[in-house]
Amino acid sequence: MPVYTLPVLPYDYSALAPVISPEIIELHHDKHHAAYVKGANDTLEQLAEARDEEAWASINGLEKNLAFHLSGHILHSIYWQNMSGDGGGEPLEQDGVGELADAITESFDSYRQFKAQPSKAAATTQGSGWGVLAHEPLSGRLIVEQVYDHQGNVGQAATPILVFDAWEHAFYLQYRNQKVDFIEAMWQVVNWQDVARRYAAARSRADVLLLAP
């Protein structure tokens, strides 16, 4: 069976400086993200052993572990691609991301009002978590989710297209306890081309929720 692997960074450790320091990128990717990949693979092995031995007393903890590690792996894999040293600014039609810009305006009334919501969602997570912009297939609109840890408080089938990591390991070495400052700085490196590609791909799978025959 296939296993999960740590993706290669699409840039070098220093590419997002000064917004995110090379030291943070290296530790975050090579240590923290790698740990989620290992955790997901280890949990799959443990679930296989539980099936073989019919040791179902451990199933509750194993399922929680799989959700935690796998969601951590997925969100971080999006996170790295969502950023670019040449990113930032507002998504505009002349930059080739007009459909995304229109969707943001339609769902949030304006870019200014949109920008505030994921910032607040990320900044006010209790403990560790994420602010996430996602495509919700039932309505076809964009929504913001406040994700606790990696997997809690998420609308089923919504596809994340832009994620803001608000775990302390993402910023503490550089921003100390100023999480709000880190999140505001993150807007300077958003890769709108990547977000637009994810939005287009999510829209193409509009029938993912088969709620009626």
Short mmCIF file of C-alpha atoms in Angstrom, two decimals:
data_model
loop_
_atom_site.label_atom_id
_atom_site.label_comp_id
_atom_site.label_asym_id
_atom_site.label_seq_id
_atom_site.Cartn_x
_atom_site.Cartn_y
_atom_site.Cartn_z
CA MET A 1 0.00 0.00 0.00
CA PRO A 2 1.20 3.55 -0.66
CA VAL A 3 2.61 5.55 2.21
CA TYR A 4 2.68 9.28 2.83
CA THR A 5 5.88 11.16 2.02
CA LEU A 6 7.22 14.55 3.00
CA PRO A 7 6.94 16.90 -0.01
CA VAL A 8 9.99 18.79 -1.18
CA LEU A 9 9.81 22.52 -0.50
CA PRO A 10 9.15 24.52 -3.68
CA TYR A 11 11.81 27.07 -2.64
CA ASP A 12 14.88 27.27 -0.42
CA TYR A 13 14.75 28.00 3.30
CA SER A 14 15.47 31.71 2.83
CA ALA A 15 12.88 32.36 0.09
CA LEU A 16 10.22 33.80 2.40
CA ALA A 17 12.51 36.06 4.46
CA PRO A 18 12.04 38.45 6.13
CA VAL A 19 8.41 37.40 6.66
CA ILE A 20 9.48 33.92 7.79
CA SER A 21 13.08 33.25 8.74
CA PRO A 22 15.10 30.41 7.18
CA GLU A 23 15.47 28.77 10.61
CA ILE A 24 11.70 28.54 11.06
CA ILE A 25 11.15 27.15 7.55
CA GLU A 26 13.79 24.47 8.10
CA LEU A 27 12.49 23.39 11.50
CA HIS A 28 8.85 23.62 10.49
CA HIS A 29 9.24 21.55 7.33
CA ASP A 30 12.03 19.12 8.22
CA LYS A 31 10.96 18.40 11.80
CA HIS A 32 7.31 19.27 12.43
CA HIS A 33 5.83 18.37 9.05
CA ALA A 34 7.99 15.27 8.86
CA ALA A 35 6.61 14.17 12.23
CA TYR A 36 3.03 14.32 10.91
CA VAL A 37 3.99 12.21 7.90
CA LYS A 38 5.62 9.61 10.14
CA GLY A 39 2.66 9.71 12.52
CA ALA A 40 0.17 9.06 9.72
CA ASN A 41 2.20 6.13 8.35
CA ASP A 42 2.75 4.64 11.81
CA THR A 43 -0.95 4.88 12.61
CA LEU A 44 -1.89 3.10 9.38
CA GLU A 45 0.41 0.25 10.40
CA GLN A 46 -1.14 0.13 13.86
CA LEU A 47 -4.64 0.04 12.38
CA ALA A 48 -3.59 -2.87 10.15
CA GLU A 49 -2.30 -4.72 13.20
CA ALA A 50 -5.55 -4.01 15.05
CA ARG A 51 -7.55 -5.49 12.18
CA ASP A 52 -5.34 -8.58 12.00
CA GLU A 53 -5.56 -9.16 15.74
CA GLU A 54 -9.15 -7.91 16.11
CA ALA A 55 -7.83 -5.63 18.86
CA TRP A 56 -10.64 -3.12 18.62
CA ALA A 57 -10.11 -1.60 22.08
CA SER A 58 -7.54 0.73 20.52
CA ILE A 59 -9.66 1.86 17.58
CA ASN A 60 -10.87 5.15 19.08
CA GLY A 61 -7.39 6.44 19.84
CA LEU A 62 -5.99 5.24 16.53
CA GLU A 63 -8.70 6.93 14.49
CA LYS A 64 -8.04 10.21 16.33
CA ASN A 65 -4.32 9.84 15.72
CA LEU A 66 -4.85 9.22 12.01
CA ALA A 67 -7.11 12.28 11.66
CA PHE A 68 -4.59 14.44 13.53
CA HIS A 69 -1.47 13.38 11.65
CA LEU A 70 -3.03 13.05 8.20
CA SER A 71 -4.76 16.43 8.45
CA GLY A 72 -1.48 17.96 9.65
CA HIS A 73 0.29 16.50 6.63
CA ILE A 74 -2.36 17.74 4.18
CA LEU A 75 -2.61 21.25 5.60
CA HIS A 76 1.17 21.70 5.69
CA SER A 77 1.49 20.42 2.12
CA ILE A 78 -0.95 23.15 1.04
CA TYR A 79 0.74 25.72 3.28
CA TRP A 80 4.14 25.49 1.57
CA GLN A 81 2.60 25.88 -1.89
CA ASN A 82 0.36 28.76 -0.73
CA MET A 83 3.43 30.95 -0.18
CA SER A 84 5.95 32.59 -2.47
CA GLY A 85 8.72 35.12 -2.09
CA ASP A 86 7.09 36.96 -5.01
CA GLY A 87 3.60 36.79 -3.51
CA GLY A 88 1.38 39.16 -1.61
CA GLY A 89 -0.91 41.98 -2.56
CA GLU A 90 -4.52 41.67 -3.67
CA PRO A 91 -5.62 39.03 -6.23
CA LEU A 92 -6.35 40.90 -9.46
CA GLU A 93 -7.65 39.97 -12.90
CA GLN A 94 -4.53 41.32 -14.62
CA ASP A 95 -2.47 38.81 -12.65
CA GLY A 96 -4.46 35.90 -14.07
CA VAL A 97 -6.52 35.23 -10.93
CA GLY A 98 -9.70 37.05 -11.88
CA GLU A 99 -12.07 34.17 -11.18
CA LEU A 100 -10.71 33.83 -7.66
CA ALA A 101 -10.94 37.59 -7.10
CA ASP A 102 -14.57 37.56 -8.28
CA ALA A 103 -15.39 34.63 -5.99
CA ILE A 104 -13.88 36.43 -3.00
CA THR A 105 -15.97 39.53 -3.72
CA GLU A 106 -19.11 37.46 -4.24
CA SER A 107 -18.66 35.48 -1.02
CA PHE A 108 -17.36 38.26 1.25
CA ASP A 109 -18.59 41.50 -0.39
CA SER A 110 -15.06 42.90 -0.79
CA TYR A 111 -11.42 41.90 -0.54
CA ARG A 112 -11.01 44.12 2.53
CA GLN A 113 -13.82 42.35 4.37
CA PHE A 114 -12.53 38.97 3.24
CA LYS A 115 -8.98 39.62 4.43
CA ALA A 116 -10.13 40.37 7.96
CA GLN A 117 -11.99 37.10 8.43
CA PRO A 118 -9.23 34.48 7.90
CA SER A 119 -6.86 36.75 9.84
CA LYS A 120 -9.22 36.80 12.81
CA ALA A 121 -9.97 33.08 12.47
CA ALA A 122 -6.27 32.22 12.63
CA ALA A 123 -5.43 34.73 15.36
CA THR A 124 -8.24 33.70 17.72
CA THR A 125 -7.85 29.92 17.61
CA GLN A 126 -7.76 28.68 21.18
CA GLY A 127 -4.37 27.04 21.50
CA SER A 128 -3.14 25.56 18.22
CA GLY A 129 -4.89 25.68 14.89
CA TRP A 130 -5.38 27.23 11.47
CA GLY A 131 -7.39 29.83 9.61
CA VAL A 132 -8.58 28.29 6.33
CA LEU A 133 -10.24 29.63 3.19
CA ALA A 134 -12.17 26.75 1.63
CA HIS A 135 -14.48 26.05 -1.28
CA GLU A 136 -17.77 24.63 0.00
CA PRO A 137 -19.27 22.39 -2.73
CA LEU A 138 -22.90 22.37 -1.59
CA SER A 139 -23.33 26.13 -2.04
CA GLY A 140 -20.40 26.71 -4.39
CA ARG A 141 -19.23 29.64 -2.25
CA LEU A 142 -16.00 30.34 -0.42
CA ILE A 143 -16.08 30.01 3.35
CA VAL A 144 -13.60 30.61 6.17
CA GLU A 145 -13.02 27.85 8.69
CA GLN A 146 -11.33 28.04 12.08
CA VAL A 147 -9.55 24.73 12.49
CA TYR A 148 -8.54 23.56 15.95
CA ASP A 149 -5.37 21.45 15.98
CA HIS A 150 -5.43 20.14 12.39
CA GLN A 151 -8.79 18.48 12.02
CA GLY A 152 -11.48 19.91 14.32
CA ASN A 153 -14.34 22.27 13.45
CA VAL A 154 -14.27 21.60 9.70
CA GLY A 155 -17.20 21.49 7.27
CA GLN A 156 -17.32 18.10 5.62
CA ALA A 157 -16.19 18.03 1.94
CA ALA A 158 -15.05 21.66 1.97
CA THR A 159 -11.74 21.94 0.08
CA PRO A 160 -9.01 24.11 1.65
CA ILE A 161 -7.41 26.47 -0.86
CA LEU A 162 -5.56 28.95 1.43
CA VAL A 163 -4.30 28.09 4.90
CA PHE A 164 -2.72 30.14 7.69
CA ASP A 165 -0.75 28.12 10.24
CA ALA A 166 -1.33 29.54 13.73
CA TRP A 167 0.59 26.89 15.67
CA GLU A 168 3.39 28.38 17.76
CA HIS A 169 6.05 26.38 15.92
CA ALA A 170 5.18 28.38 12.78
CA PHE A 171 6.23 31.72 14.23
CA TYR A 172 7.46 31.72 17.84
CA LEU A 173 11.23 31.80 17.16
CA GLN A 174 10.78 35.00 15.16
CA TYR A 175 7.58 36.68 16.38
CA ARG A 176 7.58 35.41 19.99
CA ASN A 177 4.01 35.63 21.31
CA GLN A 178 2.84 38.14 18.69
CA LYS A 179 0.71 35.76 16.64
CA VAL A 180 -1.35 38.62 15.20
CA ASP A 181 1.79 40.25 13.77
CA PHE A 182 2.83 36.98 12.14
CA ILE A 183 -0.56 36.45 10.51
CA GLU A 184 -0.64 40.01 9.19
CA ALA A 185 2.84 39.53 7.73
CA MET A 186 1.74 36.31 6.05
CA TRP A 187 -0.37 38.28 3.57
CA GLN A 188 2.90 39.55 2.06
CA VAL A 189 3.81 36.07 0.79
CA VAL A 190 0.43 34.63 -0.31
CA ASN A 191 0.84 32.89 -3.66
CA TRP A 192 -2.45 33.88 -5.33
CA GLN A 193 -1.64 31.84 -8.43
CA ASP A 194 -1.54 28.69 -6.30
CA VAL A 195 -4.74 29.65 -4.49
CA ALA A 196 -6.45 30.29 -7.83
CA ARG A 197 -5.39 26.88 -9.16
CA ARG A 198 -6.80 25.21 -6.07
CA TYR A 199 -10.04 27.16 -6.42
CA ALA A 200 -10.42 26.11 -10.06
CA ALA A 201 -9.73 22.48 -9.18
CA ALA A 202 -12.24 22.55 -6.31
CA ARG A 203 -14.93 24.06 -8.56
CA SER A 204 -14.38 21.31 -11.13
CA ARG A 205 -15.37 18.74 -8.50
CA ALA A 206 -18.70 20.40 -7.69
CA ASP A 207 -20.55 17.05 -7.56
CA VAL A 208 -18.37 15.65 -4.79
CA LEU A 209 -21.36 15.68 -2.41
CA LEU A 210 -23.99 13.27 -3.74
CA LEU A 211 -26.84 14.19 -1.40
CA ALA A 212 -29.59 13.01 -3.71
CA PRO A 213 -29.87 10.35 -6.45
#
